[in-house]
XYZ file of C-alpha atoms in Angstrom:
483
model
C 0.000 0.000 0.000
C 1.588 3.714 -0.767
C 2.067 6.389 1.408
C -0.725 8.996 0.928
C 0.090 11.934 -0.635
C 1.437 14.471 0.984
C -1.450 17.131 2.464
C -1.341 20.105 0.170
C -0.654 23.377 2.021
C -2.496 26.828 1.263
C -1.045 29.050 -1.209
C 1.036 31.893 0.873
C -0.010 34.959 0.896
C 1.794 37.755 -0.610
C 5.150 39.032 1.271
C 3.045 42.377 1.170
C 1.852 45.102 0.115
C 2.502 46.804 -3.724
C 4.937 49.760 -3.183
C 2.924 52.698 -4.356
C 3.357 53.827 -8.061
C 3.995 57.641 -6.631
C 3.291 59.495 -3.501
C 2.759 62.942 -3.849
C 4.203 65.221 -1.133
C 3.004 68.814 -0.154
C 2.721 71.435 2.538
C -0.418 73.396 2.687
C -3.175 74.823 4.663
C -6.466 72.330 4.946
C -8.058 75.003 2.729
C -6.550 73.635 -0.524
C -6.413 70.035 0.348
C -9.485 70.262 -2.034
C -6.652 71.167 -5.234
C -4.346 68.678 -3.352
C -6.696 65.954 -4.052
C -7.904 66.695 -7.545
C -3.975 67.620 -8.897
C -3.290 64.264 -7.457
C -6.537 62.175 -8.505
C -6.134 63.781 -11.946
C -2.109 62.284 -12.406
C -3.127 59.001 -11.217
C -6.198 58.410 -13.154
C -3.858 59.390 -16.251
C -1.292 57.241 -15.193
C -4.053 54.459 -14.964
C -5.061 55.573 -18.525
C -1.156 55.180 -19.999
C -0.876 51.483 -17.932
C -3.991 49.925 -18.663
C -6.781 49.001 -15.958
C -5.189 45.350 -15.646
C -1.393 46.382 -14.217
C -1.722 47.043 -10.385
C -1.006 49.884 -8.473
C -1.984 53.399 -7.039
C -0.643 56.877 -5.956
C -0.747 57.991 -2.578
C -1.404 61.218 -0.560
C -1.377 62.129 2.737
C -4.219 64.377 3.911
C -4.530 63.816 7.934
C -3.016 66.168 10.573
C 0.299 65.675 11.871
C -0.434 64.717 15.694
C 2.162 65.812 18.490
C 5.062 63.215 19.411
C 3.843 61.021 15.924
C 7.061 59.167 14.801
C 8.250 60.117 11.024
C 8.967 56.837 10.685
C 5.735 55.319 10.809
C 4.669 58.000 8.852
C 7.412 57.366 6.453
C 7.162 53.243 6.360
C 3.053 54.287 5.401
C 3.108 56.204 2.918
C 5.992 54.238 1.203
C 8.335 57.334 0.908
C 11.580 54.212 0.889
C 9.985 52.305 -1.656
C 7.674 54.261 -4.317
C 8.476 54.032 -7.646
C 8.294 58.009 -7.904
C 7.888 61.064 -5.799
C 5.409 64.279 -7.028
C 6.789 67.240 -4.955
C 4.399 70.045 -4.830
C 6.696 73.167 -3.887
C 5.831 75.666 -1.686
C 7.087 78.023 0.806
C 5.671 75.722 3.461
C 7.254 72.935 1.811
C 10.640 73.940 2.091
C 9.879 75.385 5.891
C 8.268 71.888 6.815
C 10.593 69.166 8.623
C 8.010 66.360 7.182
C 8.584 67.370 3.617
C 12.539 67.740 3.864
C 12.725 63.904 5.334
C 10.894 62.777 2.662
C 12.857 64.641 -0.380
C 15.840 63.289 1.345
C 14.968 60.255 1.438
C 13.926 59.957 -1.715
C 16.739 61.618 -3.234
C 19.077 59.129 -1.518
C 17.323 56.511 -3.512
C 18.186 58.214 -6.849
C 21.550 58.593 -5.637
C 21.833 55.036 -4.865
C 20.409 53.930 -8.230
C 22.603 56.346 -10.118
C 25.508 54.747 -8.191
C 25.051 51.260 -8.945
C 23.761 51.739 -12.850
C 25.345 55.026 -13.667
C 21.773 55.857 -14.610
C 20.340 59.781 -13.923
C 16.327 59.247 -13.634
C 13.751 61.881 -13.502
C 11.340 60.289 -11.000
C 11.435 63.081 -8.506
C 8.884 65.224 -10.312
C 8.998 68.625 -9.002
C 6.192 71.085 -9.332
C 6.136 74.675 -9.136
C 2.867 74.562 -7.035
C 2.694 78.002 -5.198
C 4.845 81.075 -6.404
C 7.623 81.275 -4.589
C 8.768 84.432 -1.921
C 12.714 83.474 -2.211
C 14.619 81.423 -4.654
C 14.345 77.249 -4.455
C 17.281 75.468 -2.050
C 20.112 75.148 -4.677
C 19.829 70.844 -4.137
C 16.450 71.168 -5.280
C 17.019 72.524 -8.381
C 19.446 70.147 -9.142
C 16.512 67.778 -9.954
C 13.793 67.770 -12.293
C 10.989 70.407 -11.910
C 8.083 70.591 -14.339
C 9.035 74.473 -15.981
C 6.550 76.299 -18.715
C 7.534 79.375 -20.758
C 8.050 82.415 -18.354
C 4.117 83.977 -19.025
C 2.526 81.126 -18.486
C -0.171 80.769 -15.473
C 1.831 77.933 -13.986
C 5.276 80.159 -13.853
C 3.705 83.216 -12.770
C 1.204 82.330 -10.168
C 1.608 78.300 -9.503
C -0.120 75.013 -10.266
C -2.408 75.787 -7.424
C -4.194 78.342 -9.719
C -4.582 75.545 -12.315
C -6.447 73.510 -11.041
C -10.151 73.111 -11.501
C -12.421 74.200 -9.006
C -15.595 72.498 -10.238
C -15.822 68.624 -10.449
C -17.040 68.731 -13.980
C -14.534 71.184 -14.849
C -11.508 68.659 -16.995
C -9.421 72.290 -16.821
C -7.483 74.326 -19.083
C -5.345 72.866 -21.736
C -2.268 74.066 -20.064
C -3.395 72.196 -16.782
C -4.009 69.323 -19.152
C -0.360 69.177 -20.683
C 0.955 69.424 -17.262
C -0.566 66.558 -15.905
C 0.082 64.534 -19.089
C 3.938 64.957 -18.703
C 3.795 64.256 -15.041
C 1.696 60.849 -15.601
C 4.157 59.844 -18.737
C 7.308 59.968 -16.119
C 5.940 58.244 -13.634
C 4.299 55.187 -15.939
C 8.125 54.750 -17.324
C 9.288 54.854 -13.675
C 6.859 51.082 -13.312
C 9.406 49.555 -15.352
C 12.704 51.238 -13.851
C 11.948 50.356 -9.941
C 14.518 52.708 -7.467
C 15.983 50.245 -4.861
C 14.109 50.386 -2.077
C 15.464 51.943 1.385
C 15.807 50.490 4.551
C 14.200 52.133 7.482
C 17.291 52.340 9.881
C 19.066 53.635 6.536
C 17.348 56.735 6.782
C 18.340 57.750 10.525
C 21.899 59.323 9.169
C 20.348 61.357 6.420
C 20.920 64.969 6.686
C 17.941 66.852 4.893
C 18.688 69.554 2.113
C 16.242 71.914 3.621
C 13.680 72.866 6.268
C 14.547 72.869 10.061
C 16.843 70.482 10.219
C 19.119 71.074 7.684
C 22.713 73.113 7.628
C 21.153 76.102 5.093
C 22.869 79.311 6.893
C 19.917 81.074 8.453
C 19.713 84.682 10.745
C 17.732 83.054 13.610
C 16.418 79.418 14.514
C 13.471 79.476 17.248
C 12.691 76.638 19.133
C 9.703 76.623 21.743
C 7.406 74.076 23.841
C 4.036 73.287 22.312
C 2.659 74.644 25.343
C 4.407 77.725 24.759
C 2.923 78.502 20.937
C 1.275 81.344 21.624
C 4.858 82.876 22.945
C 7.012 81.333 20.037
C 4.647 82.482 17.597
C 4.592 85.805 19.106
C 8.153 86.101 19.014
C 8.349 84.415 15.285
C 6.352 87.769 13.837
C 8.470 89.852 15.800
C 11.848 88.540 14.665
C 10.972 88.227 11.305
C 9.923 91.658 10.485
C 14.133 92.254 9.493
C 15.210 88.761 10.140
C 15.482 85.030 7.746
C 14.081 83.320 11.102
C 13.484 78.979 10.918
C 11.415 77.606 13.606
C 12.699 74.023 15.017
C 9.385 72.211 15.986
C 9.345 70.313 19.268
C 8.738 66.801 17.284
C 12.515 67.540 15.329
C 13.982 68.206 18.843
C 11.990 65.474 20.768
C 14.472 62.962 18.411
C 17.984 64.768 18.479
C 17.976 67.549 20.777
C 21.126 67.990 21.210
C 22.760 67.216 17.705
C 19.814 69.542 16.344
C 21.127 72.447 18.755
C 24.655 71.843 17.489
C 23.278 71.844 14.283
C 21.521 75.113 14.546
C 24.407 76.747 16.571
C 26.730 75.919 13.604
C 24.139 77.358 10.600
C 22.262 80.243 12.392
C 23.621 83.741 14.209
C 21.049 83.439 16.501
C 19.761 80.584 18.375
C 16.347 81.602 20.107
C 15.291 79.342 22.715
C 11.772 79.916 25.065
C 12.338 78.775 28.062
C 9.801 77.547 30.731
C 8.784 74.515 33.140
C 7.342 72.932 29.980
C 10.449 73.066 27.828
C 12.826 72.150 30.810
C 10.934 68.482 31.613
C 9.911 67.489 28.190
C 11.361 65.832 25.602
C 13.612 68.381 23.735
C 16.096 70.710 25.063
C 15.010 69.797 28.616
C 17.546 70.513 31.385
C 19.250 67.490 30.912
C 20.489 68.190 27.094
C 21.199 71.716 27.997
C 23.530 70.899 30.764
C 25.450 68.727 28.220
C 25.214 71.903 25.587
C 26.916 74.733 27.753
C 29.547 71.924 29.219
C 30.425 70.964 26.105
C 34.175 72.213 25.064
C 33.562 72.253 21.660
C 30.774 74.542 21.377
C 32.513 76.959 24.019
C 33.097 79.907 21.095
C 28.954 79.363 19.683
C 27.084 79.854 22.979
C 27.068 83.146 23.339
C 24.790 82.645 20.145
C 22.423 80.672 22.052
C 19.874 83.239 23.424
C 17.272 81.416 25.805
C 14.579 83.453 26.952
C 12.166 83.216 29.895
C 8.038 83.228 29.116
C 7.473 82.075 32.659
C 9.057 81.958 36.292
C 10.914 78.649 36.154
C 12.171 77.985 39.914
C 15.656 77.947 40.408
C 16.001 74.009 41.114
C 14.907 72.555 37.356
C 17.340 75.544 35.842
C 20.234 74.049 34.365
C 23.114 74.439 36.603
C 25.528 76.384 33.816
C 22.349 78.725 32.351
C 23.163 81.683 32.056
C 22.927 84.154 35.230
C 21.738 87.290 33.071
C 18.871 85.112 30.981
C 16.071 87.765 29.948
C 12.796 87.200 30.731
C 10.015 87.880 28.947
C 6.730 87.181 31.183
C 5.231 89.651 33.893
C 6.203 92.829 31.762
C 2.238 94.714 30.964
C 3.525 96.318 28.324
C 4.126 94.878 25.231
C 6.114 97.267 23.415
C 8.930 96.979 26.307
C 9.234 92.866 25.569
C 9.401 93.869 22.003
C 12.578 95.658 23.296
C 13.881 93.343 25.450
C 13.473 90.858 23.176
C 15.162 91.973 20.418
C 17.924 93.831 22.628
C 18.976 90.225 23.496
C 18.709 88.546 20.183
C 21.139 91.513 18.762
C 23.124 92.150 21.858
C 27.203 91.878 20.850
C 28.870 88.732 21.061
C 32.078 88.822 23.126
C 35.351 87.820 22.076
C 35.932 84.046 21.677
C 38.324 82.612 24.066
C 39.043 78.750 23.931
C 39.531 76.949 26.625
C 42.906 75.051 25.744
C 45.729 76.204 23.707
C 45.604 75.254 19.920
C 47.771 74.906 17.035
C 48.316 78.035 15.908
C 48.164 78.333 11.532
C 50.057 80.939 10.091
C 48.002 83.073 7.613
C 49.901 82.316 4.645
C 49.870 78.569 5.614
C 45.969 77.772 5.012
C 44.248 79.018 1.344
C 41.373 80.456 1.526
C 39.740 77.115 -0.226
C 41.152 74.908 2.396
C 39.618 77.398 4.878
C 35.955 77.552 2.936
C 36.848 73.386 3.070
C 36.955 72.972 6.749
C 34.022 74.843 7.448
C 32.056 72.470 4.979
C 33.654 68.958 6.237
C 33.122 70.456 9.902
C 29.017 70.732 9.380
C 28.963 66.726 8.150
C 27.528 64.868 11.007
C 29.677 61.921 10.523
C 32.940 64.221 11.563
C 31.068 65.949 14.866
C 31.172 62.135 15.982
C 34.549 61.190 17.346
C 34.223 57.582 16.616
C 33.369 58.291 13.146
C 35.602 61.342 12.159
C 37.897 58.292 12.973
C 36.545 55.931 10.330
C 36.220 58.976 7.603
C 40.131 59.217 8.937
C 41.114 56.043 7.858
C 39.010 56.163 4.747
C 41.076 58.698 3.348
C 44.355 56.394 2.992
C 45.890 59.171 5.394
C 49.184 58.078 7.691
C 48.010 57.016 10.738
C 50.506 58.799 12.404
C 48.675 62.009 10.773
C 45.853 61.564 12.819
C 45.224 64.712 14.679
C 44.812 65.509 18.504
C 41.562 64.111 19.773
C 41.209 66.946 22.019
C 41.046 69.251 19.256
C 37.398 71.329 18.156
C 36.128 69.639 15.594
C 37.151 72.444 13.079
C 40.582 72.576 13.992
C 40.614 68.919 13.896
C 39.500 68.730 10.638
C 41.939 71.701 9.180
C 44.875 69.175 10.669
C 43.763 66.605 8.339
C 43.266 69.135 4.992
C 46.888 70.243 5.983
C 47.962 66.567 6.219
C 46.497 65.990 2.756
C 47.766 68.585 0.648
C 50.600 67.044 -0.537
C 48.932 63.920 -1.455
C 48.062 63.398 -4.935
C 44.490 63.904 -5.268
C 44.801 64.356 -1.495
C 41.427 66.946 -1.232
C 39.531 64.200 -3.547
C 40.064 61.522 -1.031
C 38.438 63.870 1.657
C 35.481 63.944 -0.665
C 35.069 60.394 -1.083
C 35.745 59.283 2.454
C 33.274 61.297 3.722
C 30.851 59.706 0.963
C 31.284 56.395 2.093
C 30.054 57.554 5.320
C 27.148 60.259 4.526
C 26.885 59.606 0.484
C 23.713 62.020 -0.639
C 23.706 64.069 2.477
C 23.549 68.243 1.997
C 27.178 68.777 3.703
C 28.248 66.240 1.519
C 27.136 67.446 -1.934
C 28.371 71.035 -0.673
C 32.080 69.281 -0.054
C 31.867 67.625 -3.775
C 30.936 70.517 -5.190
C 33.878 72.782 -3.790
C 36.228 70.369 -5.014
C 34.720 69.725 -8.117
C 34.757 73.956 -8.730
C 38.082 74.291 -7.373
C 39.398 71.255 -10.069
C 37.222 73.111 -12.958
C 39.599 76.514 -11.655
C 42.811 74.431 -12.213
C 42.500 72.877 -15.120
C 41.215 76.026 -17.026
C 44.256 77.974 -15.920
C 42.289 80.369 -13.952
C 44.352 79.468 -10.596
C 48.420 78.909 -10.889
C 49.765 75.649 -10.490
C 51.391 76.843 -8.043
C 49.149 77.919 -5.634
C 49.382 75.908 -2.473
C 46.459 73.804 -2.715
C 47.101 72.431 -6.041
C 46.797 68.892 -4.712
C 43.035 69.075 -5.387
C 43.910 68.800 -9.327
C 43.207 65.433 -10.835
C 46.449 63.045 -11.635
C 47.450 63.532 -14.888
C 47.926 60.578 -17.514
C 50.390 59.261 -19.347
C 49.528 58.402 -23.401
């Protein structure tokens, strides 16, 4: 007699879900969401139209509030920001201000980097649109990517895609609106057939974003407040920015990375505005505990002068961080408003004092460092890789550098870094192999692109003659080779 067959088992179910064919992202008032969600129903049912009703797949937008303390990562691992096939950016003013938006262009941008690395491939599936007119030029990595454009009188150019879109349901819109989304919907049907590689979650935790709060865009003032102290921050926000470039760091950027994001905003701002109260001080944030490791920390001795905190309540004495400063202004119990205004903005543009470091350093003669291996330091000293001791070591070894060359661990992180420009200036290529090192650590991050692209400018100079050979820093040129 046989053995029975074996028992059949169920079919499996799919590994999960379909990444999305595009997400679009935006920052807007819940007044438009209405021209949100017809721009974006409008792409899709074109893209449908190009694919056919029988391949899978949809877009996805995001219209629900952002709730207090809500990770980004669930939010990003939803609406499938690390594995879409292509990303509709609808630019704005708010866009480029919100933290939500940046994380998302940077994440998505690391996938095209990633792609173009391993293929050698450029792809336009970050479709940028020119959605609201803008108040200041773009962020210079943005434009580095493909943006839908129209001749310079059209409606989109002069007033934005928002006034394109129809208002009534019936309404299929103007024939300009039409060829817009018709162009759109063509890029991302070829992106189906091109997939990015998809992005690991923890891959996305070292990304440094190209704009918005977080990123290392020089800026006059960055304010940082409590939730429970809007009414103060925002107060203070109008005030500020009547003659200032002011960015506000919300309390769910700071409740991450407090005190990276403080370093980080001490190094790109002249001003850091902090509202302190009883709130601020226990929460997550810059609570006492990360601002007793900010004003002990030696390397930040020279930039906290810049830090301004500022009183909107009677904090007692016992949750005050021990080093805060004695002559903190306060803001609350003052009737008339005019006189805050003053004191305010008295301490925002009060004089810094003289820097004075706290251990002897090397000193650099004036005709020993160029002026590009000066603009260099300041560039490799913003990556977040090189703030990180165990890391600047990696980037260290990376570069192929003597290990004997390693600089003084005790050394500020700029003056650390200038050790190691000086060490590889008479290296062939030696500035090049800064540049690389540092993308094998942080490839596709802002501070990165910013280091390429001084070194790829200050190449261009040599080779065209426009610097002499023998300027000091000619290391930077590329080898030449034999025939």
């Amino acid at each position: 007699m046989s053995a029975p067959p074996p028992a059949v088992q169920p079919p499996a179910g799919p590994p999960g879900p379909l990444p999305h064919r595009f997400f679009t992202g935006y920052s807007d008032s819940e007044s438009n969401f209405a021209r949100v969600r017809r721009f974006h129903e409008d792409v899709e049912k074109e893209v449908r139209l190009i694919l056919g009703e029988g391949v899978p797949g949809q877009g996805f937008v995001d219209f629900r509030d952002i709730r207090p303390g809500e990770r980004w990562e669930d939010r990003v691992v939803e609406n499938g920001v690390c594995t879409a096939r292509a990303m509709l950016a609808l630019y704005s003013p708010s866009y480029f201000q919100s933290h939500w938006c940046a994380h998302e262009w940077t994440v998505f941008t690391a996938r095209l980097s990633r792609y173009r690395l391993n293929t050698g491939a450029k792809i336009p599936y970050l479709i940028g649109v020119r959605w609201q007119k803008p108040r200041q030029p773009w962020p210079e990595e943005v434009t580095a990517y493909q943006y839908v454009r129209r001749d310079p009188g059209s409606v989109y150019e002069r007033r934005g895609m928002i006034n394109l879109v129809p208002r009534e349901e019936q309404d299929p819109g103007s024939p300009e609106y039409q060829e817009i989304v018709q162009e759109i919907a063509d890029v991302i049907a070829d992106a189906q057939d091109n997939p990015l590689p998809p992005l690991q979650l923890e891959e996305t935790a070292g990304l440094g974003s190209a704009f918005g709060p977080e990123s290392s865009l020089p800026v006059d003032v960055v304010l940082t407040y409590s939730p429970e102290d809007r009414a103060w921050g925002e107060w203070v926000h109008v005030h500020l920015a009547e003659r200032r470039d002011v960015a506000v760091l919300p309390p769910e950027c700071l409740s991450r990375a407090p005190t990276q994001l403080l370093r980080n905003s001490l190094a790109r701002a002249r001003r850091v505005v902090m509202l302190v109260s009883r709130h601020s001080l226990a929460e997550p944030g810059p609570n006492k505990e990360v601002l007793e490791k900010i004003y002990d920390d030696a390397d930040l001795v020279d930039d906290l002068p810049r830090l301004v905190p500022l009183l909107v309540e009677d904090v007692p004495e016992e949750v005050v961080p021990e080093l805060f400063p004695k002559d903190c202004r306060a803001l609350h119990g003052i009737p008339d408003s005019d006189a805050v205004r003053e004191i305010m903005l008295a301490a925002v543009d009060s004089p810094l004092p003289a820097a004075t470091p706290l251990r002897p350093e090397p000193g650099f003669p004036s005709d020993a460092v160029s002026p590009f291996e000066r603009e260099l330091a300041d560039k490799l000293s913003l990556a977040t890789s090189l703030r990180d001791d165990d890391l600047r070591n990696v980037w260290f070894r990376a570069t192929g550098l003597e290990a004997s060359q390693l600089p003084n661990p005790r050394f500020k992180t700029r003056t650390w870094v200038l050790s190691v420009i000086l060490a590889a200036r008479s290296l062939d290529n030696g500035y090049e192999r800064l540049a690389v090192a540092l993308e094998a650590l942080d490839n596709g991050a802002p501070e990165t692109l910013e280091v390429r692209k001084l070194i790829n400018t200050r190449v261009a100079e040599i080779t065209s003659g426009s610097l002499p050979s023998t300027a000091p820093d000619t290391a930077v040129a590329p080898p030449s080779h034999s025939t």
